XYZ file of C-alpha atoms in Angstrom:
617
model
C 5.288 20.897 -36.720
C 2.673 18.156 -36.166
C -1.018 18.218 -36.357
C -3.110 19.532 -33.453
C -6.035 18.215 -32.198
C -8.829 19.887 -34.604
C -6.786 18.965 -37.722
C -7.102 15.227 -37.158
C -9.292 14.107 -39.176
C -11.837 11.671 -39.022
C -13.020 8.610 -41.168
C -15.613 5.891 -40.772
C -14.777 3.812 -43.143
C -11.607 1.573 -43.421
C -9.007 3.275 -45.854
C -6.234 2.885 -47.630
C -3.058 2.541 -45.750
C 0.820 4.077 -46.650
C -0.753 4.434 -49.689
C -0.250 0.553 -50.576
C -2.606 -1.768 -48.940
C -6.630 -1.668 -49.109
C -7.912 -2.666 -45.618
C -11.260 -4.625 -46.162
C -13.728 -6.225 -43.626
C -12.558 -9.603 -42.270
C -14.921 -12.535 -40.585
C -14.209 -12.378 -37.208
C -12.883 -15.790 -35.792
C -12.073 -17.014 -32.720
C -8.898 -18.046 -31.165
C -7.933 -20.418 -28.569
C -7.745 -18.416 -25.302
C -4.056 -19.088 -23.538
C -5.555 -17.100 -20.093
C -7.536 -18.860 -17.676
C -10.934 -16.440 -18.063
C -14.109 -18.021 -18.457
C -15.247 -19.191 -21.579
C -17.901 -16.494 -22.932
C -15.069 -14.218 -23.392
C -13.469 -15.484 -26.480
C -10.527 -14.034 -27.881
C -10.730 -12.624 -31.677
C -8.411 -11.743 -34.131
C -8.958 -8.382 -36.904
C -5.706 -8.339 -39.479
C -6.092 -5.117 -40.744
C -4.041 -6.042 -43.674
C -3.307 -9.470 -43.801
C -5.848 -11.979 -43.342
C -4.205 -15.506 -43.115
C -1.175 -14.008 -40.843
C -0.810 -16.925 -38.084
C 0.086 -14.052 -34.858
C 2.647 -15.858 -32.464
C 2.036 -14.951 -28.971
C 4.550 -15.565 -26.158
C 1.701 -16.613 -23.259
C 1.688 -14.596 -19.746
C 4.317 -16.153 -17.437
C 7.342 -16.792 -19.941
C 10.362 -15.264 -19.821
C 9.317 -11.890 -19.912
C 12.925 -10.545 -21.629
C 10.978 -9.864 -24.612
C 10.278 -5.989 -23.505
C 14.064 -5.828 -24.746
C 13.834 -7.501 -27.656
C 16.236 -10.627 -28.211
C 17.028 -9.319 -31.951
C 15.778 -8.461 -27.197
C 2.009 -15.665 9.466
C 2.889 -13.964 12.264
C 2.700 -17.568 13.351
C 3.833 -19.209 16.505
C 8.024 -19.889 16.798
C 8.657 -22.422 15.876
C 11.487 -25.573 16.641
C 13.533 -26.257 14.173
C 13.279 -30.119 13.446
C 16.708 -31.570 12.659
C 16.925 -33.191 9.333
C 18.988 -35.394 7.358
C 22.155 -32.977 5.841
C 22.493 -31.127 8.856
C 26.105 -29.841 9.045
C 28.645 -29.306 11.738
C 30.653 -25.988 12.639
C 33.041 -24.850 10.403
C 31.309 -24.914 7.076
C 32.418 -24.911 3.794
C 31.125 -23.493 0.961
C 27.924 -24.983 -0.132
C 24.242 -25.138 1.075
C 22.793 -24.790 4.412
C 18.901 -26.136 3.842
C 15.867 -25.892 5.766
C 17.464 -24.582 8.973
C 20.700 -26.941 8.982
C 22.407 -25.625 11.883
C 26.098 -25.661 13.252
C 27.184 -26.824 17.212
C 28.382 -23.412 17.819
C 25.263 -21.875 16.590
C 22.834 -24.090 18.235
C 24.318 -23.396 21.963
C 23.086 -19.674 20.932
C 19.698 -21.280 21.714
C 17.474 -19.037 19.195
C 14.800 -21.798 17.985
C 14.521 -22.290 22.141
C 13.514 -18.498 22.684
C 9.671 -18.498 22.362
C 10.458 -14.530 21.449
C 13.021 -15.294 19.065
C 15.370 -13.130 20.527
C 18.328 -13.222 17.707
C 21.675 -12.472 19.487
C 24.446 -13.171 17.657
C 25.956 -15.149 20.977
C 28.697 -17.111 20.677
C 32.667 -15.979 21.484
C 33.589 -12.913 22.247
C 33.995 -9.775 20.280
C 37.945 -10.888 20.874
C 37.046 -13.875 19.190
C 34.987 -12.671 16.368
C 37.011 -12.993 13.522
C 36.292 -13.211 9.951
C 37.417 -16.769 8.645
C 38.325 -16.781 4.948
C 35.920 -19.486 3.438
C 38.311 -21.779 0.578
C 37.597 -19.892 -2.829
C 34.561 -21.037 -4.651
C 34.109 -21.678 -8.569
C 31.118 -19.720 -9.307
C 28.814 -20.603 -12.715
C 26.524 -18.313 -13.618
C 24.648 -18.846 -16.716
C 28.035 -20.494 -18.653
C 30.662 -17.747 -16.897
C 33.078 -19.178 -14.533
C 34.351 -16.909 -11.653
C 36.638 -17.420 -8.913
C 33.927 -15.786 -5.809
C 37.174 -14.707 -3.149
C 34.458 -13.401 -0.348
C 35.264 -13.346 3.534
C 32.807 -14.132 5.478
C 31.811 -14.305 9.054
C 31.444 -18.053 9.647
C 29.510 -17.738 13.241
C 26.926 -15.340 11.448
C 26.413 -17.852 8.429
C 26.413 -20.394 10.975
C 23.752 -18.356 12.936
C 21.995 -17.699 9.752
C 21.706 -21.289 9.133
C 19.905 -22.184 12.600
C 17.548 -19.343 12.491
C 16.016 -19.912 9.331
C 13.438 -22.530 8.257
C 14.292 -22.007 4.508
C 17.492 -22.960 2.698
C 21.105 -20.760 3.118
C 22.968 -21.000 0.009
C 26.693 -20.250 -0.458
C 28.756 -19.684 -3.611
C 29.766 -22.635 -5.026
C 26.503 -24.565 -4.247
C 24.368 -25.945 -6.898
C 21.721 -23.685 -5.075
C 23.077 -20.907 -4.679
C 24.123 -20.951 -8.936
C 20.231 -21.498 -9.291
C 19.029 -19.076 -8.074
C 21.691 -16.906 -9.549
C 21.117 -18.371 -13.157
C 17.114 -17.516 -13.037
C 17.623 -13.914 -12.565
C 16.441 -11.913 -15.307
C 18.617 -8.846 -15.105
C 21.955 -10.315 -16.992
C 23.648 -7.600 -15.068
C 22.302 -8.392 -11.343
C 22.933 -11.942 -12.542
C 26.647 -11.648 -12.657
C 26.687 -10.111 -8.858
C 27.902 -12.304 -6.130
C 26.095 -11.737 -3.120
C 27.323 -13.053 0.010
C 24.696 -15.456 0.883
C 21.718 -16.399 -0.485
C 18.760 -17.016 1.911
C 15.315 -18.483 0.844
C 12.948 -18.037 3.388
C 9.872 -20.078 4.272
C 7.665 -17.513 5.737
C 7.794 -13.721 7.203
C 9.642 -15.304 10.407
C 12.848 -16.178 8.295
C 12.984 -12.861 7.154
C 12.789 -11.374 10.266
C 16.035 -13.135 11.547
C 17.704 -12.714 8.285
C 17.082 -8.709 8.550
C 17.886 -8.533 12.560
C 20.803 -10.637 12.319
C 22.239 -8.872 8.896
C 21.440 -5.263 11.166
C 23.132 -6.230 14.140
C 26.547 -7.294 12.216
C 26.105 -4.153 9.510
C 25.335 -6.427 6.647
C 23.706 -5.281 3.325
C 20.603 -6.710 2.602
C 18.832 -7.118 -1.013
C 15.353 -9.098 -1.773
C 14.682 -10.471 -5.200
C 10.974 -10.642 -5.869
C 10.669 -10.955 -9.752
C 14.333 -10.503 -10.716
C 13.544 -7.674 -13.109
C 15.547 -4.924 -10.841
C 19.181 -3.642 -11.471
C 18.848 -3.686 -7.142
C 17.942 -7.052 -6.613
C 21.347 -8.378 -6.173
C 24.153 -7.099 -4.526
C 28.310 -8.062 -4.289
C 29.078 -9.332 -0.352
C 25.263 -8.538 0.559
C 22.417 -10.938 2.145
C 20.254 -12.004 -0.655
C 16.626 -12.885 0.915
C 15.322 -14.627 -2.170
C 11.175 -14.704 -2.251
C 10.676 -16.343 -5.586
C 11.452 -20.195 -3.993
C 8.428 -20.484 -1.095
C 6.283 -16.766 -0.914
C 5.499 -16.313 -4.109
C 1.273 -16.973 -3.500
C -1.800 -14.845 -4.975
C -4.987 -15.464 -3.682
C -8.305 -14.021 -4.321
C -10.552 -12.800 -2.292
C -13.278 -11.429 -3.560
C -12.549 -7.891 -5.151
C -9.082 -8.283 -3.752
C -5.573 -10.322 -4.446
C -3.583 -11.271 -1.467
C -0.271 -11.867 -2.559
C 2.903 -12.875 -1.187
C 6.660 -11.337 -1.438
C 7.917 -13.679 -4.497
C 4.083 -13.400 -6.910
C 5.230 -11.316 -9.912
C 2.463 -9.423 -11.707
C 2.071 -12.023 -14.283
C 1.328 -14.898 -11.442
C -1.601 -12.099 -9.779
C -3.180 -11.449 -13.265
C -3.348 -15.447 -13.452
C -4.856 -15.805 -10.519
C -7.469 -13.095 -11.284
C -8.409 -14.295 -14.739
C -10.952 -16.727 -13.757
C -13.066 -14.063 -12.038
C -12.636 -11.645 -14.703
C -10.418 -9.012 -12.640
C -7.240 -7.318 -12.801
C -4.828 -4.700 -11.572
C -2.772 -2.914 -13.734
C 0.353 -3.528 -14.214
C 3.400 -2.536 -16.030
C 4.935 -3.247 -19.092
C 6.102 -7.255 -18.704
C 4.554 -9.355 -16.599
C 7.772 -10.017 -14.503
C 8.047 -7.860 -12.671
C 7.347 -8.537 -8.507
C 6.881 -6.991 -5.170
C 9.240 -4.037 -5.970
C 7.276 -2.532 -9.278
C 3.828 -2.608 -6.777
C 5.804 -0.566 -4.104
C 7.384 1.778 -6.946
C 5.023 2.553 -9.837
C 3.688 0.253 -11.980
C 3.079 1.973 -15.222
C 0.961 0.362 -17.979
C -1.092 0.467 -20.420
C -4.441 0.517 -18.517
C -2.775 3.250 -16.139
C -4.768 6.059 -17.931
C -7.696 4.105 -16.423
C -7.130 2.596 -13.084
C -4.086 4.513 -12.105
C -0.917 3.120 -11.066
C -0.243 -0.860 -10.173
C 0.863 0.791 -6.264
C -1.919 2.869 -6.192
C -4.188 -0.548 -5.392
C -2.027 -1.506 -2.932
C -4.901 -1.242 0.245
C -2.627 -2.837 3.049
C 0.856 -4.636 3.617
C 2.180 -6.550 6.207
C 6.082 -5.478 6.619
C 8.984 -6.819 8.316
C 11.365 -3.864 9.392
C 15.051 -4.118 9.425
C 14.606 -4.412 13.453
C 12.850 -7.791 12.606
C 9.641 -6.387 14.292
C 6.471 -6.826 11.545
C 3.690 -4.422 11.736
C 0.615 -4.223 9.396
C -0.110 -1.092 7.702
C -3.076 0.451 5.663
C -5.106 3.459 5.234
C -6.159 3.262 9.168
C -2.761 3.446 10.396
C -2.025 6.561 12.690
C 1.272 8.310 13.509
C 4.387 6.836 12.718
C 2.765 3.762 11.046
C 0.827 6.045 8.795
C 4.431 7.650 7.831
C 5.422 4.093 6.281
C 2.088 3.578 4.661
C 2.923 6.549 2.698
C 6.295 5.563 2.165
C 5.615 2.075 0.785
C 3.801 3.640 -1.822
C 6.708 4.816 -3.792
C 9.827 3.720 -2.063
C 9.083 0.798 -0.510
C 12.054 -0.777 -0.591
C 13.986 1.155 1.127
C 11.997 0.416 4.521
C 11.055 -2.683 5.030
C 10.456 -6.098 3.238
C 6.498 -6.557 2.431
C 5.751 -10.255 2.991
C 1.790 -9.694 2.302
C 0.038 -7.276 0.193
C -3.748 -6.758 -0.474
C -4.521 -5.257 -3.768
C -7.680 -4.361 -4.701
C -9.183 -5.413 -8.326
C -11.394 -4.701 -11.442
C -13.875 -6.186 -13.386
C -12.062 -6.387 -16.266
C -13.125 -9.560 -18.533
C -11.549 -8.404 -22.083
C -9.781 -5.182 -23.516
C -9.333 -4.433 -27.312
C -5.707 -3.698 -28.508
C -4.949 -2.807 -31.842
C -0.724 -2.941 -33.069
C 0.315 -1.102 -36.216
C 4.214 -1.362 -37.087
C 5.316 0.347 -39.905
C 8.292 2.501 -40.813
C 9.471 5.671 -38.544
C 7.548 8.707 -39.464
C 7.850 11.851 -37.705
C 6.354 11.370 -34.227
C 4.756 14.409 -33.424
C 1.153 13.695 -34.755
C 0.974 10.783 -33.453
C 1.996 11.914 -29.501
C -0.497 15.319 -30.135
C -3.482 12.913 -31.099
C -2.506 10.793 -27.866
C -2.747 13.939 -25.570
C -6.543 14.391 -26.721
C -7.640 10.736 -26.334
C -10.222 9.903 -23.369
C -8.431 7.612 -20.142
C -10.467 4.383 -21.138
C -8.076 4.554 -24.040
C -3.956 4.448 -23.863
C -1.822 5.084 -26.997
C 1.296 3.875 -26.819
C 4.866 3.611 -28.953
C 8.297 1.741 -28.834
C 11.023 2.784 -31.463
C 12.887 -0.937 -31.781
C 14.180 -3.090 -34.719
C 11.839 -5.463 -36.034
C 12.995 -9.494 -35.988
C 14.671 -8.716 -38.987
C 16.413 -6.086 -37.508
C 14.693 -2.802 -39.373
C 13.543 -0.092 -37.655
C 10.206 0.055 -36.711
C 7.427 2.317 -35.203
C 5.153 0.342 -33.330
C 2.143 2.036 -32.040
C -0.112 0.429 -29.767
C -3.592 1.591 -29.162
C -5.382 0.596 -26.463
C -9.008 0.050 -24.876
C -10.089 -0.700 -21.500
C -13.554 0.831 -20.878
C -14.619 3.074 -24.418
C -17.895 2.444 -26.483
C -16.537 0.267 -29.703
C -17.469 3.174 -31.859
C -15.600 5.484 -30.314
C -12.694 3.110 -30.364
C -13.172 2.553 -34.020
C -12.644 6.214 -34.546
C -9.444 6.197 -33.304
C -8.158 3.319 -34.529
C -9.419 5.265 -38.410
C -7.858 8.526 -36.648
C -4.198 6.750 -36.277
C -4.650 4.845 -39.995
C -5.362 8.377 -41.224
C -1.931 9.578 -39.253
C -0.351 6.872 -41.149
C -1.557 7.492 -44.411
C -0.472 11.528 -44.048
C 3.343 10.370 -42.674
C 3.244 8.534 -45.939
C 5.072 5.460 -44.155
C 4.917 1.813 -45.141
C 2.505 -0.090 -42.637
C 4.158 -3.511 -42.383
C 1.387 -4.819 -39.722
C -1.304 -4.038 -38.438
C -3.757 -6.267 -36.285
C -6.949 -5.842 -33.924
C -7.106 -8.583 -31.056
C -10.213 -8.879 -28.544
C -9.138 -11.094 -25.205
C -8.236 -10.756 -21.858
C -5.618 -8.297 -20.433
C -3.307 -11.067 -19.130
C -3.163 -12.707 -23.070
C -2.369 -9.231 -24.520
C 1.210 -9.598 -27.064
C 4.373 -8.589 -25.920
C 5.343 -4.541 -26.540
C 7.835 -5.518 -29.369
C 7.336 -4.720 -33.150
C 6.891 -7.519 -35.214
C 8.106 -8.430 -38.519
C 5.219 -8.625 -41.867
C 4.207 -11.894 -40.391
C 3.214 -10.567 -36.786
C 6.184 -12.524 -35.245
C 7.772 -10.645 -32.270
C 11.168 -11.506 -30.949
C 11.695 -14.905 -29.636
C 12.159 -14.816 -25.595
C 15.667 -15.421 -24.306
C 15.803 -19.166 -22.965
C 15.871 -19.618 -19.274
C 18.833 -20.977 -19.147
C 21.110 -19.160 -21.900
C 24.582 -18.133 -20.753
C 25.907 -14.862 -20.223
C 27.752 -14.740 -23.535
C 24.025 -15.064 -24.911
C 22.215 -12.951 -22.876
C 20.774 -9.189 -23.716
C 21.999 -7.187 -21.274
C 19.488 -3.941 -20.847
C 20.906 -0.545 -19.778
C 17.785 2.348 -19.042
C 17.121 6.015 -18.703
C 13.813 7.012 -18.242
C 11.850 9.831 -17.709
C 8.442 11.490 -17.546
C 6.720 14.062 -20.172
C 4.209 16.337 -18.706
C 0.979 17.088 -21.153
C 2.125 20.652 -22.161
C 5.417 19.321 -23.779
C 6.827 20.842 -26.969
C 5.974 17.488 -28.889
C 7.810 19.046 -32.587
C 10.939 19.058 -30.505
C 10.752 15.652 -28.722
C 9.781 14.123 -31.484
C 12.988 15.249 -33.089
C 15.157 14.655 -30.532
C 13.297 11.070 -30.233
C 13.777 10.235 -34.028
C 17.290 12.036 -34.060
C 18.121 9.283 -31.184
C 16.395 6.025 -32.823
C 18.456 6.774 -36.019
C 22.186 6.983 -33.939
C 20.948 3.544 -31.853
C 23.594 1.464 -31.758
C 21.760 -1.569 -32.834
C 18.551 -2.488 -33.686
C 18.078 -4.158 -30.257
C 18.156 -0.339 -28.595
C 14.719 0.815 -28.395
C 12.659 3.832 -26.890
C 9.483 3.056 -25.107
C 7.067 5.849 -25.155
C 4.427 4.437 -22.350
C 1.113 6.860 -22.579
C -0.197 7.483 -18.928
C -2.087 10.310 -17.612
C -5.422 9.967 -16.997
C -6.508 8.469 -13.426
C -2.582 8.564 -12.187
C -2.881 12.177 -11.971
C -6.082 11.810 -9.916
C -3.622 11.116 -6.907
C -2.073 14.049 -5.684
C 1.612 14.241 -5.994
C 2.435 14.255 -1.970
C -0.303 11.627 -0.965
C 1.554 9.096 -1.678
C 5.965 9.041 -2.154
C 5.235 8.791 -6.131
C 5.594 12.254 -6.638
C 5.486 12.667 -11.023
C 1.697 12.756 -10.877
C 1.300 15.072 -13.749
C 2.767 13.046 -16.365
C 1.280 12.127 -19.945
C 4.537 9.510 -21.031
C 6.688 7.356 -19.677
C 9.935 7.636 -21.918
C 12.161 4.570 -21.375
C 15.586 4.652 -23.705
C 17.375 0.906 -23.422
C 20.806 0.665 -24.857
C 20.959 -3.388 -25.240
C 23.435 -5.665 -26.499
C 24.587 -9.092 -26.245
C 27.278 -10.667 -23.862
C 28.718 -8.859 -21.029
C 30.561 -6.603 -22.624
C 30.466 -6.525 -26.464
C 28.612 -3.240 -27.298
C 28.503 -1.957 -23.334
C 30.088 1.490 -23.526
C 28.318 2.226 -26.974
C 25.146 1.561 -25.448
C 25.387 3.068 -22.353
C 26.934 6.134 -23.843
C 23.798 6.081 -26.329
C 21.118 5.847 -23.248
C 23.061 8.242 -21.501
C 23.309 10.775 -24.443
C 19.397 10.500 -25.515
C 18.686 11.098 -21.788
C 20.503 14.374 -21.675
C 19.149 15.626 -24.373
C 15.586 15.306 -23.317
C 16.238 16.158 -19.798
C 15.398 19.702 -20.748
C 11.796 18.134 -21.966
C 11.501 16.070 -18.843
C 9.410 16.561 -15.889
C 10.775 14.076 -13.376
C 12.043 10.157 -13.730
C 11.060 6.820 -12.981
C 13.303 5.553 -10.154
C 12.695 1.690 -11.362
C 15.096 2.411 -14.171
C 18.233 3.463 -12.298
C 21.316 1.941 -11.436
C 23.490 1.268 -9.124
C 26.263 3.137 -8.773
C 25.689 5.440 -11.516
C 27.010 8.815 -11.394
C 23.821 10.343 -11.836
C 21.861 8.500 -9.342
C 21.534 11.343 -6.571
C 20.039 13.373 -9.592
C 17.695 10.396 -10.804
C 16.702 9.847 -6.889
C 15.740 13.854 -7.212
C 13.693 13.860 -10.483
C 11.990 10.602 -9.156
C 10.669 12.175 -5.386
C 10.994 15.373 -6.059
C 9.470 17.544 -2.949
C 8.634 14.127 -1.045
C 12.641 13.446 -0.961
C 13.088 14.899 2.778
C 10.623 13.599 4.024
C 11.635 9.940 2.939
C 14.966 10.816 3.918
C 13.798 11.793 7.525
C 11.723 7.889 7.770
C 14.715 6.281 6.248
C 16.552 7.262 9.075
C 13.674 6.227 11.394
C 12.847 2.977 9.783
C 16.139 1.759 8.929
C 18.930 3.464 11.411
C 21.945 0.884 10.001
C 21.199 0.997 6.906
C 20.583 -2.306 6.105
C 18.684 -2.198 3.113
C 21.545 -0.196 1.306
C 21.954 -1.910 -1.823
C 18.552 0.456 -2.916
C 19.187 3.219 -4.476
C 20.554 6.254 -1.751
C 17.709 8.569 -0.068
């Protein structure tokens, strides 16, 4: 059984740690800041063991893989201008840029129609047959495939002259770029259809009418962290290429479709402000319109829960603007984005407001795995301005580690201090080895990576941009959500009892500590229904190459999430798959009594089901 609340005890003095190490006072000195805050906010660094460790730090806006550990307008129509490359009807294989148009397509006349009225004209439906484009040798990341996709040639054709932005087939150079930079090795390996990278909200309002009126799927890739951002034979709308802006204004962030959190928290820093994000600083669009759950969520609440307006382009092509002023069935979708977004539309501009935010305090102990239990009960207790958090993963080396990581957005630094001496305490009574430990002052963008380190405070190196499949972690995730009231002695058995059976040190359980101001929200105000959760648990299965340790992984993941199901109170829908047999029960646990109703404005928002390559309402 593990401690409760009145048996922690409490210490004001630095102590002796895992019985081993004295912890005594260090100088304070600064450290080069990486973010782009204003000087007076210097970042320090507080070993709590080892004073002349050098910490590594992998800077906000590199590839963000690390979380698994490499051990893991409504402007005016416009014209298109012909340009040099433009292509004639039939077309092979290859790229279609900036509006490149074929003769059959441009006697449809759509850049002539000043309401760009996107018929698919052309022959007949006698004469509308699907024309088997030559098979293409598709790269991705080092694998060679054969892509054998039919194709309807007039529709990529009309594609092509209704777009501003490039249309990318397999086999182009393009199109094996953008499939390359993905960061899900999974979604990575899909071969969508077409790949479209739009110039503005206009191009993806003919992508999504023309890909309804033939019944094409249609996916968007924001920041390429999503198991749904690709899809086989689907429309691709790529925003990463030309949307991907964040601008501030004032106590607000406007950003576009393709900004990932990382690129809004850069914009922010020089005025001292943030949002809160999740857990990387990869993630896009789709995290905002889903969750967002970090480590300042006990705080400020959820990343989506800033989210103050959106302009959206619906699957009919029409764009409306929505906020909280927006009455009948615009108000429906309002509450929908919040949660499911999606699913109903593709947000081209989002307002998000901010906070003053100019530095946090984190401090990272990894030692050995003790029995959890004390550690989540003294987490339940703590105020919101502070979020304890923990990751079961192998170290660099590859030894498993406990890393807890407390943080503070808003306490008094004595209060703080207490419970960074109430966790050394902890440690001390588990009787585990600490094998780092280290207090850093800076800004929220700068913070490290949520990966245990090794003695020297090195985390795992990030995956390189362009490693091959045969090198790449591939990540497979169950998640759910642990109310307050949980029987902590039994998840933290089940939780250690799952860490031990990992099938290699790259598998890792995040245990993210919410609570706090995301239960503020009421559970049907906005489609996020698990309101009343105090942990995010995240269990990865991860392994290198496509299939090396797959089944072992997923099995393990799978396993670890049935046993805690009992424990769980709802699910995280950002961490489910496609076509997994439990995805009708994941959809469940993630909406819970919101699930009709999102049902009901699926159905109203998108009757053909465009957007299908999202998880099923």
């Amino acid at each position: 059984m593990g401690n409760t609340a009145a048996g922690i005890a409490k210490h004001s003095n630095p102590m002796a740690l895992a019985g081993r190490h004295m912890m005594t006072p260090v100088q304070e000195r600064p450290q080069e800041r990486s973010g782009a805050s204003k000087g007076p906010h210097t970042r320090t660094r507080l070993p709590l063991l080892h004073d002349s460790v050098g910490l590594r730090r992998q800077p906000l806006g590199l590839n963000p893989s690390t979380r698994f550990g490499s051990a893991l307008r409504l402007g005016p129509t416009r014209r298109r201008t012909p340009r040099p490359g433009d292509q004639s009807y039939p077309i092979a294989p290859g790229t279609v840029g900036h509006g490149s148009a074929s003769a059959a397509s441009t006697s449809s006349g759509l850049r002539d129609s000043p309401t760009r009225n996107l018929r698919l004209n052309g022959p007949g439906p006698q004469d509308q047959r699907r024309v088997r484009v030559p098979d293409a040798t598709v790269v991705v990341r080092g694998q060679t495939k054969v892509a054998k996709m039919q194709i309807d040639a007039t529709l990529f054709a009309t594609l092509a002259d209704a777009v501003n932005g490039g249309v990318h087939q397999p086999g182009s150079v393009e199109y094996a770029t953008r499939m390359s930079s993905i960061i899900m090795a999974d979604s990575a390996m899909r071969q969508p259809a077409v790949i479209v990278t739009p110039e503005d909200e206009n191009d993806i309002a003919a992508v999504l009418k023309l890909a309804a009126q033939a019944g094409v799927a249609v996916v968007v890739r924001g920041g390429s962290h999503s198991a749904f951002c690709t899809a086989d034979d689907a429309i691709l709308i790529d925003t990463s290429v030309h949307m991907k802006t964040a601008e501030v204004m004032g106590e607000r962030v406007r950003v576009g479709a393709g900004a990932t959190m990382g690129a809004i928290l850069a914009a922010l820093a020089p005025v001292d402000r943030v949002i809160p994000i999740g857990a990387a600083p990869s993630p896009g669009m789709g995290l905002a319109l889903q969750g967002g759950v970090g480590e300042i969520g006990r705080h400020f609440g959820l990343t989506l829960d800033h989210l103050v307006s959106a302009r959206v382009v619906l699957t009919s092509g029409e764009v409306v603007v929505v906020d909280d002023t927006s009455v009948g069935e615009l108000a429906d979708l309002w509450w929908a984005l919040r949660g499911a977004g999606p699913n109903f539309g593709v947000v081209t501009q989002a307002d998000f407001r901010t906070h003053l935010l100019p530095q946090i305090t984190t401090n990272r102990f990894v030692l050995d795995v003790p029995d959890l239990a004390p550690f989540l009960a003294m987490a339940r207790i703590l105020p919101r301005t502070v979020s304890m958090s923990m990751l079961l993963n192998g170290d660099p080396t590859g030894e498993p580690r406990l890393l807890i990581m407390l943080m503070n957005s808003g306490a008094p630094r004595e209060v703080f201090q207490d419970h960074v001496t109430q966790v050394q305490h902890l440690i001390t009574q588990a009787g585990a080895t600490l094998h780092f430990g280290v207090q850093e002052v800076g800004p929220y963008q700068d913070q490290p990576p949520f990966a245990a380190t090794d003695s020297a405070g090195n985390t795992p190196p990030p995956e390189a941009d362009d490693a091959p499949i045969s090198e790449r972690v591939f990540p497979y995730s169950r998640s759910g959500f642990l109310p307050a009231d949980a029987d902590l002695a039994t998840v933290a058995v089940l939780l250690g009892q799952a860490f031990a059976a990992a099938p290699n040190p790259m598998c890792r359980i995040d245990i993210q500590h919410i609570g706090g101001a995301v239960g503020d929200v009421e559970s049907n105000e906005t489609a996020f229904w698990n309101r009343d959760a105090e942990w995010s648990v995240t269990i990865t299965g991860a392994w290198f190459g496509p299939d090396s340790q797959r089944e072992a992984c997923t099995d393990w993941a799978d396993e670890t999430a049935a046993a805690l199901r009992p424990h769980f109170h709802g699910g995280y829908v950002v961490e489910a798959r496609p076509d997994h047999p439990s995805m009708a029960e994941q959809v469940r646990s993630a909406f819970g009594e919101n699930l009709p109703r999102l049902q009901a404005l699926k159905r109203q928002f998108d009757p053909t089901n465009t957007l299908r390559g999202y998880y099923v309402l």
